[in-house]
Amino acid sequence: MAHSLARANLGLTNPAPNEAPQISFGAKDIDVLEWEGDLLAVGVTEKDVDKDENSKFKNPILNKLDSRLGGLLAEVSAEEDFTGKSASNVAAFRGLGEAVASAAKASQASEVAISLASSQEHSSESKPNIASAIASGTILGIFEDNRYKSESKKSSLKSVEIIGLGSGAEVDKKIKYAQDLSSGILLGRELVNSPANVLTPGALAAEATKIASTYSDVLSATILNEEQCKELKMGSYLGVAAASTNPPHFIHLCYKPPSGPVSVKLGLVGKGLTFDSGGYNIKTGPGCSIDIMKIDMGGSAAVLGAAKAIGQIKPLGVEVHFVIAACENMISGTGMRPGDIITASNGKTIEVNNTDAEGRLTLADALDYTCKQGVDKVIDLATLTGACIVALGPSIAGVFTPSDDLAKEVLAASETSGEKLWRMPLEDSYWESMKSSVADMVNTGGRPGGAITAALFLKQFVDEKVQWMHIDMAGPVFSDKKRTATGFGVATLVEWIQKNAS
């Protein structure tokens, strides 16, 4: 163990603790003009900023605010050519929260209120969801990952009042849900942002164990070492792990509800490559992105973020297995070579024609293991292929499943979460390119349809009685513009688990 810990502390870097901002949220139905604090934000649409012939706002709230400010609001909105153009969906309301957060940061505000100019136009059913989206946007927007900077500023934001979207138990419950969910998304971001010299497979396992002990009333952890994985015949996963001096850790968290019977068992499998060099098929040349391959555990980050949120939300009627085959794909004399044949835990043999198609090899054994836990449905999430980014661009994840019912469920969850998913075909005829002359299959087909052949490969390791979906999130896991992790996947998974709960 001392050996692996010595490797883990490469470069003497230890992250500073990142204190998640403690913001108290409240929902009130009061007159916006009576609120007192540092910063009042009013969300407007294109229609709200209409003015009459005297250049006065037609909208009553904006009109009142404008007169209180001596006409300044009308003046500034005209000067800045402010149009209020934006959609009215989850992502837009979360965006409003994020915009308020950045204004609060810039002005060092500690007490903030957020209101909509036309809140009366939203139905009473939708108001709590809008409040929830605004709250989560504010939390995610105020957060800055400064663990690896020698100096960092603390946020001064202490309280946020959401005005005009209802008050009472229903909206409070939704805001609490937004806070629980956001804490999971932030964990997901931190894990993906952590460099590979800090977040080794062992450190990822330690994070999982920490979540289980924090919510030990509903979560338990099992961490399998290399020897135990050998006993379970996980040759595909161990083949990938073989080149690294950081040993593999197979992570299994199990959520059981605090009370009552379980009517459905779910599995979530996350790809957990804490670094991916490509192995002997080393990533080279422009666009190979080897410099950000710390993100190759984005699937596992989504799974652990969801586990943390579920540990707080505690849904009834559902059991959830969170599974990660964590390891590194490195290069050494003990490593897997191109052309090697490995045997997965379900007995199928694989000719490894490319060591950089390693994620699917780890997922093969993880999917087989998860199906053996008796799950009814399983979703795997992976930063699996560059081909998926070519197909869908940087902000949409590809979804592959033979089950229309599961597709419906997960796409409905993503509508609520505001994350973008697109269902792709599982074209069986493409399996031809995955046949090997010496083993059951190769691990990569040609370049065309690379995300599809990858999904067909995973299908070989899923029990036919289990509803299965593969989510290729190589694009949206990381924002190239902001050079930071997004926490993608957590929100949709948590929504999906909620939809399955009684």
Coordinates of C-alpha atoms in Angstrom, one line a residue:
M1 CA 0.0 0.0 0.0
A2 CA 2.8 2.4 0.8
H3 CA 4.1 2.0 -2.7
S4 CA 0.8 3.1 -4.3
L5 CA 0.4 6.0 -1.9
A6 CA 3.9 7.2 -2.8
R7 CA 2.8 7.2 -6.5
A8 CA -0.4 8.9 -5.7
N9 CA 1.4 11.9 -4.2
L10 CA 3.4 12.5 -7.4
G11 CA 4.6 16.2 -7.5
L12 CA 3.7 16.8 -3.8
T13 CA 0.3 18.2 -4.8
N14 CA -2.5 18.1 -2.2
P15 CA -5.8 19.7 -3.0
A16 CA -7.0 22.3 -0.5
P17 CA -10.4 21.6 0.8
N18 CA -13.1 23.2 -1.3
E19 CA -15.7 24.6 0.9
A20 CA -19.0 24.4 -1.0
P21 CA -20.8 27.8 -0.5
Q22 CA -23.4 27.5 2.3
I23 CA -26.3 29.5 0.9
S24 CA -29.6 29.7 2.6
F25 CA -32.5 29.7 0.2
G26 CA -36.0 31.0 0.8
A27 CA -39.2 31.2 -1.4
K28 CA -41.5 34.2 -0.7
D29 CA -44.5 35.8 -2.3
I30 CA -43.9 39.5 -1.5
D31 CA -43.8 42.7 -3.4
V32 CA -40.3 42.9 -5.1
L33 CA -40.1 46.6 -4.1
E34 CA -40.4 45.7 -0.4
W35 CA -37.3 43.4 -0.5
E36 CA -34.1 44.8 1.0
G37 CA -30.6 43.4 0.4
D38 CA -27.6 43.8 -1.8
L39 CA -28.7 42.6 -5.3
L40 CA -32.1 42.2 -6.9
A41 CA -32.2 40.2 -10.2
V42 CA -35.3 40.2 -12.4
G43 CA -35.6 37.7 -15.2
V44 CA -37.2 39.1 -18.3
T45 CA -38.4 37.8 -21.6
E46 CA -38.5 39.7 -24.9
K47 CA -42.2 40.6 -24.2
D48 CA -41.4 42.0 -20.7
V49 CA -39.1 44.7 -22.1
D50 CA -41.7 46.2 -24.4
K51 CA -42.2 50.0 -23.8
D52 CA -45.1 52.3 -24.5
E53 CA -45.0 55.5 -26.6
N54 CA -43.4 57.4 -23.6
S55 CA -40.6 54.9 -23.4
K56 CA -42.0 53.5 -20.1
F57 CA -42.1 49.7 -19.5
K58 CA -45.6 48.1 -20.1
N59 CA -44.6 45.4 -17.6
P60 CA -46.0 46.5 -14.1
I61 CA -43.0 45.2 -12.1
L62 CA -40.4 46.8 -14.4
N63 CA -42.5 49.9 -14.5
K64 CA -42.5 50.2 -10.7
L65 CA -38.8 49.4 -10.4
D66 CA -38.1 52.0 -13.1
S67 CA -40.0 54.8 -11.4
R68 CA -38.3 53.9 -8.1
L69 CA -34.9 54.3 -9.9
G70 CA -35.9 57.5 -11.6
G71 CA -36.1 56.1 -15.1
L72 CA -32.6 54.7 -14.9
L73 CA -33.7 51.1 -15.8
A74 CA -35.4 52.2 -19.1
E75 CA -32.4 54.3 -20.0
V76 CA -29.9 51.5 -19.4
S77 CA -31.9 48.9 -21.1
A78 CA -32.1 51.1 -24.2
E79 CA -28.4 52.0 -24.1
E80 CA -27.3 48.4 -23.7
D81 CA -29.7 47.2 -26.4
F82 CA -31.2 44.7 -24.0
T83 CA -33.6 42.4 -25.8
G84 CA -34.4 39.8 -23.1
K85 CA -34.2 37.1 -25.8
S86 CA -34.1 33.6 -24.2
A87 CA -36.0 30.3 -24.2
S88 CA -38.3 29.4 -21.3
N89 CA -37.0 26.0 -20.3
V90 CA -35.0 24.3 -17.5
A91 CA -31.7 25.3 -19.0
A92 CA -32.8 28.9 -19.4
F93 CA -33.9 29.2 -15.7
R94 CA -30.7 27.5 -14.6
G95 CA -28.8 30.0 -16.8
L96 CA -30.6 32.8 -15.0
G97 CA -29.4 31.5 -11.6
E98 CA -25.8 31.2 -13.0
A99 CA -26.0 34.8 -14.4
V100 CA -27.1 36.1 -10.9
A101 CA -24.3 34.1 -9.3
S102 CA -21.7 35.8 -11.5
A103 CA -23.2 39.2 -10.8
A104 CA -23.2 38.4 -7.1
K105 CA -19.5 37.4 -7.3
A106 CA -18.6 40.6 -9.2
S107 CA -20.4 42.8 -6.7
Q108 CA -19.5 40.7 -3.6
A109 CA -23.2 40.6 -2.7
S110 CA -24.2 38.6 0.3
E111 CA -28.0 38.9 0.2
V112 CA -29.6 38.4 -3.1
A113 CA -33.2 38.1 -4.4
I114 CA -34.4 36.7 -7.7
S115 CA -37.7 37.3 -9.4
L116 CA -39.4 37.0 -12.8
A117 CA -41.0 40.0 -14.4
S118 CA -44.0 37.8 -15.5
S119 CA -44.1 35.1 -12.9
Q120 CA -47.9 35.1 -13.2
E121 CA -47.7 33.6 -16.7
H122 CA -46.3 30.3 -15.3
S123 CA -48.7 27.6 -14.1
S124 CA -48.8 26.9 -10.3
E125 CA -47.5 23.3 -11.2
S126 CA -44.4 24.7 -13.0
K127 CA -43.5 27.3 -10.4
P128 CA -41.7 25.0 -7.9
N129 CA -39.7 23.5 -10.8
I130 CA -38.7 26.9 -12.0
A131 CA -37.6 28.0 -8.5
S132 CA -35.6 24.7 -8.3
A133 CA -33.8 25.3 -11.6
I134 CA -33.0 28.9 -10.6
A135 CA -31.6 27.7 -7.2
S136 CA -29.4 25.0 -8.7
G137 CA -28.1 27.5 -11.3
T138 CA -27.1 29.8 -8.5
I139 CA -25.3 27.1 -6.5
L140 CA -23.5 25.8 -9.6
G141 CA -22.7 29.4 -10.8
I142 CA -21.2 30.5 -7.5
F143 CA -18.9 27.5 -7.2
E144 CA -15.3 27.8 -8.3
D145 CA -12.9 24.9 -8.2
N146 CA -9.9 26.5 -6.6
R147 CA -8.5 23.5 -4.8
Y148 CA -5.3 23.5 -6.9
K149 CA -4.6 27.3 -6.7
S150 CA -2.2 28.7 -4.0
E151 CA -4.6 31.5 -3.3
S152 CA -8.4 31.8 -3.8
K153 CA -11.2 34.2 -2.9
K154 CA -14.2 33.1 -0.9
S155 CA -17.7 33.8 -2.1
S156 CA -19.6 36.2 0.0
L157 CA -23.1 35.0 -1.0
K158 CA -25.1 34.0 2.1
S159 CA -28.8 34.1 1.2
V160 CA -31.0 33.9 -1.9
E161 CA -34.7 34.7 -1.8
I162 CA -36.8 33.6 -4.7
I163 CA -39.7 35.9 -5.0
G164 CA -43.1 35.4 -6.8
L165 CA -42.8 31.7 -7.5
G166 CA -44.9 30.6 -4.6
S167 CA -44.0 29.8 -0.9
G168 CA -44.6 26.9 1.4
A169 CA -43.9 23.2 1.6
E170 CA -44.0 22.3 -2.0
V171 CA -41.6 24.9 -3.3
D172 CA -39.3 24.4 -0.3
K173 CA -39.1 20.7 -1.0
K174 CA -38.1 21.4 -4.6
I175 CA -35.4 23.9 -3.6
K176 CA -34.1 21.3 -1.1
Y177 CA -34.0 18.8 -3.9
A178 CA -32.0 21.3 -6.1
Q179 CA -29.5 21.7 -3.2
D180 CA -29.0 17.9 -2.8
L181 CA -28.7 17.5 -6.6
S182 CA -26.3 20.3 -6.9
S183 CA -24.0 18.9 -4.3
G184 CA -23.8 15.7 -6.4
I185 CA -23.1 17.7 -9.6
L186 CA -20.3 19.7 -7.8
L187 CA -18.7 16.5 -6.6
G188 CA -18.8 15.2 -10.2
R189 CA -17.1 18.4 -11.4
E190 CA -14.4 18.2 -8.7
L191 CA -13.6 14.5 -9.5
V192 CA -13.2 15.2 -13.2
N193 CA -11.1 18.4 -12.6
S194 CA -8.7 16.5 -10.3
P195 CA -5.5 15.6 -12.1
A196 CA -4.4 12.0 -12.4
N197 CA -1.5 12.4 -10.0
V198 CA -4.0 13.1 -7.3
L199 CA -7.1 11.2 -8.3
T200 CA -5.6 7.7 -8.7
P201 CA -7.9 4.6 -8.8
G202 CA -7.2 4.2 -5.1
A203 CA -8.2 7.8 -4.4
L204 CA -11.4 7.3 -6.4
A205 CA -12.2 4.3 -4.3
A206 CA -11.6 6.3 -1.1
E207 CA -14.0 9.0 -2.4
A208 CA -16.7 6.3 -2.9
T209 CA -16.1 4.9 0.6
K210 CA -16.4 8.4 2.0
I211 CA -19.8 8.9 0.4
A212 CA -21.0 5.5 1.8
S213 CA -19.8 6.4 5.3
T214 CA -21.4 9.8 5.2
Y215 CA -24.8 8.3 4.2
S216 CA -24.3 5.0 5.9
D217 CA -28.0 4.7 6.8
V218 CA -28.7 4.0 3.1
L219 CA -25.4 3.3 1.4
S220 CA -22.8 0.6 1.7
A221 CA -19.5 0.2 -0.1
T222 CA -17.5 -2.9 -1.4
I223 CA -14.1 -2.3 -2.9
L224 CA -12.5 -5.3 -4.6
N225 CA -8.7 -5.5 -5.0
E226 CA -6.8 -7.1 -7.9
E227 CA -6.8 -10.5 -6.3
Q228 CA -10.6 -10.5 -5.8
C229 CA -11.1 -9.3 -9.4
K230 CA -8.9 -12.3 -10.5
E231 CA -11.2 -14.7 -8.6
L232 CA -14.1 -13.2 -10.5
K233 CA -12.2 -13.8 -13.7
M234 CA -12.3 -10.1 -14.8
G235 CA -9.5 -10.6 -17.4
S236 CA -10.8 -7.8 -19.7
Y237 CA -10.6 -5.1 -16.9
L238 CA -7.3 -6.5 -15.4
G239 CA -5.7 -6.5 -18.9
V240 CA -6.2 -2.7 -19.1
A241 CA -4.9 -2.2 -15.5
A242 CA -1.8 -4.3 -16.0
A243 CA 0.6 -1.6 -17.1
S244 CA 0.1 0.8 -14.2
T245 CA 2.0 0.9 -10.9
N246 CA -1.3 2.3 -9.4
P247 CA -3.3 -0.8 -8.7
P248 CA -6.9 -1.1 -9.9
H249 CA -9.9 -0.7 -7.5
F250 CA -13.3 -2.2 -8.4
I251 CA -15.9 0.0 -6.7
H252 CA -19.4 -1.1 -5.8
L253 CA -21.8 1.1 -3.8
C254 CA -25.3 -0.2 -2.9
Y255 CA -28.2 2.1 -2.0
K256 CA -31.1 0.6 -0.1
P257 CA -34.1 2.8 0.9
P258 CA -34.5 3.7 4.6
S259 CA -37.8 1.8 4.8
G260 CA -40.4 -0.1 2.9
P261 CA -40.1 -2.8 0.1
V262 CA -38.0 -2.5 -3.1
S263 CA -39.9 -2.8 -6.3
V264 CA -37.1 -2.2 -8.8
K265 CA -33.3 -2.7 -8.8
L266 CA -31.2 -0.3 -10.9
G267 CA -27.6 -0.5 -11.9
L268 CA -25.4 2.5 -12.8
V269 CA -21.9 1.7 -14.3
G270 CA -19.4 4.5 -14.8
K271 CA -16.2 4.3 -16.8
G272 CA -13.4 5.0 -14.4
L273 CA -10.1 5.5 -16.3
T274 CA -8.3 8.0 -14.0
F275 CA -5.8 8.5 -16.8
D276 CA -5.7 7.2 -20.4
S277 CA -2.4 7.3 -22.3
G278 CA -3.8 5.1 -25.0
G279 CA -1.4 2.3 -23.9
Y280 CA 0.9 1.0 -26.7
N281 CA -1.5 2.7 -29.2
I282 CA -0.4 5.9 -27.5
K283 CA -2.4 9.0 -28.1
T284 CA -0.3 11.2 -30.4
G285 CA -0.6 14.1 -32.8
P286 CA -2.8 17.2 -32.8
G287 CA -6.3 16.7 -31.4
C288 CA -5.5 13.5 -29.5
S289 CA -6.3 15.4 -26.2
I290 CA -3.8 13.4 -24.1
D291 CA -3.3 16.5 -22.0
I292 CA -6.9 16.3 -20.6
M293 CA -7.2 12.5 -20.3
K294 CA -7.8 13.0 -16.6
I295 CA -11.4 13.4 -17.8
D296 CA -11.6 9.8 -18.8
M297 CA -13.3 8.9 -15.5
G298 CA -16.2 11.3 -16.3
G299 CA -18.7 8.4 -16.3
S300 CA -17.6 7.3 -12.8
A301 CA -17.8 11.0 -11.6
A302 CA -21.5 11.1 -12.8
V303 CA -22.2 7.8 -11.0
L304 CA -20.6 8.9 -7.7
G305 CA -22.2 12.4 -7.9
A306 CA -25.6 10.6 -8.3
A307 CA -24.8 8.3 -5.3
K308 CA -24.0 11.4 -3.2
A309 CA -27.3 13.1 -4.2
I310 CA -29.4 9.9 -3.7
G311 CA -27.8 9.4 -0.3
Q312 CA -29.3 12.7 0.7
I313 CA -32.7 12.5 -1.2
K314 CA -33.3 8.8 0.0
P315 CA -36.0 7.8 -2.5
L316 CA -38.2 4.8 -1.5
G317 CA -39.0 1.6 -3.4
V318 CA -35.8 1.5 -5.4
E319 CA -32.4 -0.3 -4.9
V320 CA -29.4 1.1 -6.8
H321 CA -26.0 -0.4 -7.5
F322 CA -23.3 2.1 -8.4
V323 CA -20.4 0.2 -10.1
I324 CA -16.9 1.5 -11.3
A325 CA -14.0 -0.6 -12.6
A326 CA -11.3 2.0 -11.8
C327 CA -7.8 1.8 -13.2
E328 CA -5.3 3.7 -15.4
N329 CA -4.3 2.9 -19.0
M330 CA -0.6 3.3 -19.0
I331 CA 2.5 1.9 -20.8
S332 CA 5.0 -0.4 -19.3
G333 CA 6.7 -3.8 -19.7
T334 CA 3.8 -5.5 -17.9
G335 CA 1.2 -3.9 -20.2
M336 CA -1.2 -5.4 -22.7
R337 CA 0.0 -5.5 -26.3
P338 CA -2.0 -5.0 -29.5
G339 CA -2.9 -8.5 -30.7
D340 CA -3.2 -9.9 -27.2
I341 CA -6.3 -12.0 -26.4
I342 CA -8.1 -11.5 -23.1
T343 CA -11.0 -13.3 -21.5
A344 CA -13.8 -11.4 -19.8
S345 CA -15.7 -12.6 -16.7
N346 CA -18.6 -13.9 -18.8
G347 CA -16.2 -16.2 -20.7
K348 CA -16.1 -14.3 -24.0
T349 CA -12.7 -13.7 -25.6
I350 CA -11.5 -10.4 -27.1
E351 CA -8.6 -9.8 -29.5
V352 CA -7.2 -6.4 -28.5
N353 CA -6.5 -4.8 -31.8
N354 CA -6.2 -1.3 -30.2
T355 CA -5.1 -0.7 -26.6
D356 CA -6.7 2.8 -26.8
A357 CA -10.2 1.3 -27.0
E358 CA -9.7 0.4 -23.3
G359 CA -12.8 1.9 -21.7
R360 CA -15.1 -0.8 -23.2
L361 CA -12.8 -3.5 -21.9
T362 CA -13.2 -2.3 -18.3
L363 CA -17.0 -1.8 -18.8
A364 CA -17.4 -5.3 -20.2
D365 CA -16.5 -6.8 -16.8
A366 CA -18.3 -4.1 -14.9
L367 CA -21.6 -4.7 -16.8
D368 CA -21.4 -8.4 -16.4
Y369 CA -20.8 -7.9 -12.6
T370 CA -23.7 -5.5 -12.3
C371 CA -26.1 -7.8 -14.2
K372 CA -25.2 -10.5 -11.6
Q373 CA -26.4 -8.2 -8.8
G374 CA -29.9 -9.0 -10.1
V375 CA -30.7 -5.5 -11.5
D376 CA -33.8 -5.0 -13.7
K377 CA -32.3 -2.0 -15.6
V378 CA -28.7 -0.8 -16.1
I379 CA -27.2 2.4 -17.6
D380 CA -23.6 2.7 -18.3
L381 CA -22.0 6.1 -18.8
A382 CA -18.6 6.6 -20.5
T383 CA -16.4 9.1 -22.2
L384 CA -16.1 6.3 -24.8
T385 CA -15.5 7.6 -28.3
G386 CA -14.2 10.6 -30.2
A387 CA -16.6 9.3 -32.9
C388 CA -19.6 10.4 -30.7
I389 CA -18.2 14.0 -30.6
V390 CA -17.8 14.0 -34.3
A391 CA -21.4 12.9 -34.7
L392 CA -23.1 15.0 -32.1
G393 CA -20.7 17.9 -31.3
P394 CA -19.4 18.9 -27.9
S395 CA -22.6 19.4 -25.9
I396 CA -24.8 16.4 -26.7
A397 CA -24.4 12.8 -25.4
G398 CA -25.3 9.8 -27.5
V399 CA -27.7 7.3 -26.2
F400 CA -27.8 3.6 -27.3
T401 CA -30.4 1.1 -26.2
P402 CA -32.4 -1.8 -27.6
S403 CA -35.2 -0.9 -25.2
D404 CA -37.7 1.8 -26.3
D405 CA -39.2 1.8 -22.8
L406 CA -35.9 2.6 -21.2
A407 CA -35.1 5.3 -23.9
K408 CA -38.5 6.9 -23.1
E409 CA -37.7 6.9 -19.3
V410 CA -34.2 8.4 -19.6
L411 CA -35.1 11.0 -22.3
A412 CA -38.0 12.1 -20.1
A413 CA -35.5 12.4 -17.2
S414 CA -33.2 14.5 -19.3
E415 CA -36.1 16.8 -20.3
T416 CA -36.5 17.6 -16.6
S417 CA -32.7 17.8 -15.9
G418 CA -32.0 20.0 -18.9
E419 CA -29.1 17.8 -20.1
K420 CA -28.9 17.1 -23.8
L421 CA -29.2 13.4 -25.0
W422 CA -29.8 12.1 -28.5
R423 CA -30.8 8.5 -29.2
M424 CA -28.5 6.8 -31.8
P425 CA -29.1 3.6 -33.7
L426 CA -27.7 0.2 -32.6
E427 CA -27.2 -1.1 -36.1
D428 CA -26.7 -4.9 -35.7
S429 CA -25.2 -5.3 -39.2
Y430 CA -22.2 -3.2 -38.1
W431 CA -21.2 -6.0 -35.8
E432 CA -19.5 -7.7 -38.9
S433 CA -16.6 -5.3 -38.5
M434 CA -16.1 -6.5 -34.9
K435 CA -15.5 -10.2 -35.7
S436 CA -12.1 -11.7 -35.1
S437 CA -10.5 -14.7 -36.8
V438 CA -8.9 -15.9 -33.6
A439 CA -11.2 -14.8 -30.8
D440 CA -14.9 -14.1 -30.3
M441 CA -14.5 -10.4 -31.2
V442 CA -12.0 -7.6 -31.7
N443 CA -12.3 -4.5 -29.5
T444 CA -12.5 -1.9 -32.3
G445 CA -14.1 -1.8 -35.8
G446 CA -13.2 0.7 -38.5
R447 CA -13.6 4.4 -38.2
P448 CA -17.1 4.7 -39.6
G449 CA -19.8 4.4 -37.0
G450 CA -17.2 4.1 -34.2
A451 CA -19.6 5.1 -31.4
I452 CA -22.1 2.5 -32.7
T453 CA -19.7 -0.4 -32.9
A454 CA -18.5 0.5 -29.4
A455 CA -22.1 0.2 -28.1
L456 CA -22.5 -3.1 -29.9
F457 CA -19.4 -4.3 -28.2
L458 CA -20.8 -3.5 -24.7
K459 CA -24.0 -5.3 -25.6
Q460 CA -22.1 -8.6 -25.6
F461 CA -21.7 -8.3 -21.8
V462 CA -25.2 -7.5 -20.8
D463 CA -27.7 -10.1 -19.7
E464 CA -30.6 -10.3 -22.2
K465 CA -33.1 -10.1 -19.4
V466 CA -31.8 -6.7 -18.3
Q467 CA -32.9 -3.5 -19.9
W468 CA -29.7 -1.7 -20.8
M469 CA -28.6 1.7 -22.0
H470 CA -25.2 3.1 -22.9
I471 CA -24.6 6.8 -22.7
D472 CA -21.5 8.1 -24.6
M473 CA -20.7 11.4 -22.9
A474 CA -17.3 12.1 -24.4
G475 CA -18.5 15.5 -25.6
P476 CA -20.4 17.2 -22.8
V477 CA -18.2 16.0 -19.8
F478 CA -15.8 18.9 -20.2
S479 CA -16.3 22.5 -21.4
D480 CA -13.5 23.4 -23.8
K481 CA -14.5 27.1 -23.6
K482 CA -14.2 27.2 -19.8
R483 CA -11.5 24.5 -19.6
T484 CA -13.4 22.9 -16.7
A485 CA -15.7 19.9 -15.9
T486 CA -19.4 20.2 -16.3
G487 CA -20.7 17.5 -13.9
F488 CA -22.7 16.1 -16.9
G489 CA -24.9 13.1 -16.2
V490 CA -25.6 13.5 -12.5
A491 CA -28.9 15.4 -12.9
T492 CA -30.3 13.0 -15.5
L493 CA -29.4 9.9 -13.4
V494 CA -30.9 11.3 -10.2
E495 CA -34.1 12.2 -12.1
W496 CA -34.2 8.7 -13.6
I497 CA -33.8 7.1 -10.2
Q498 CA -36.6 9.4 -8.8
K499 CA -38.9 8.4 -11.7
N500 CA -38.3 4.7 -10.8
A501 CA -38.9 5.3 -7.1
S502 CA -42.3 4.6 -5.6

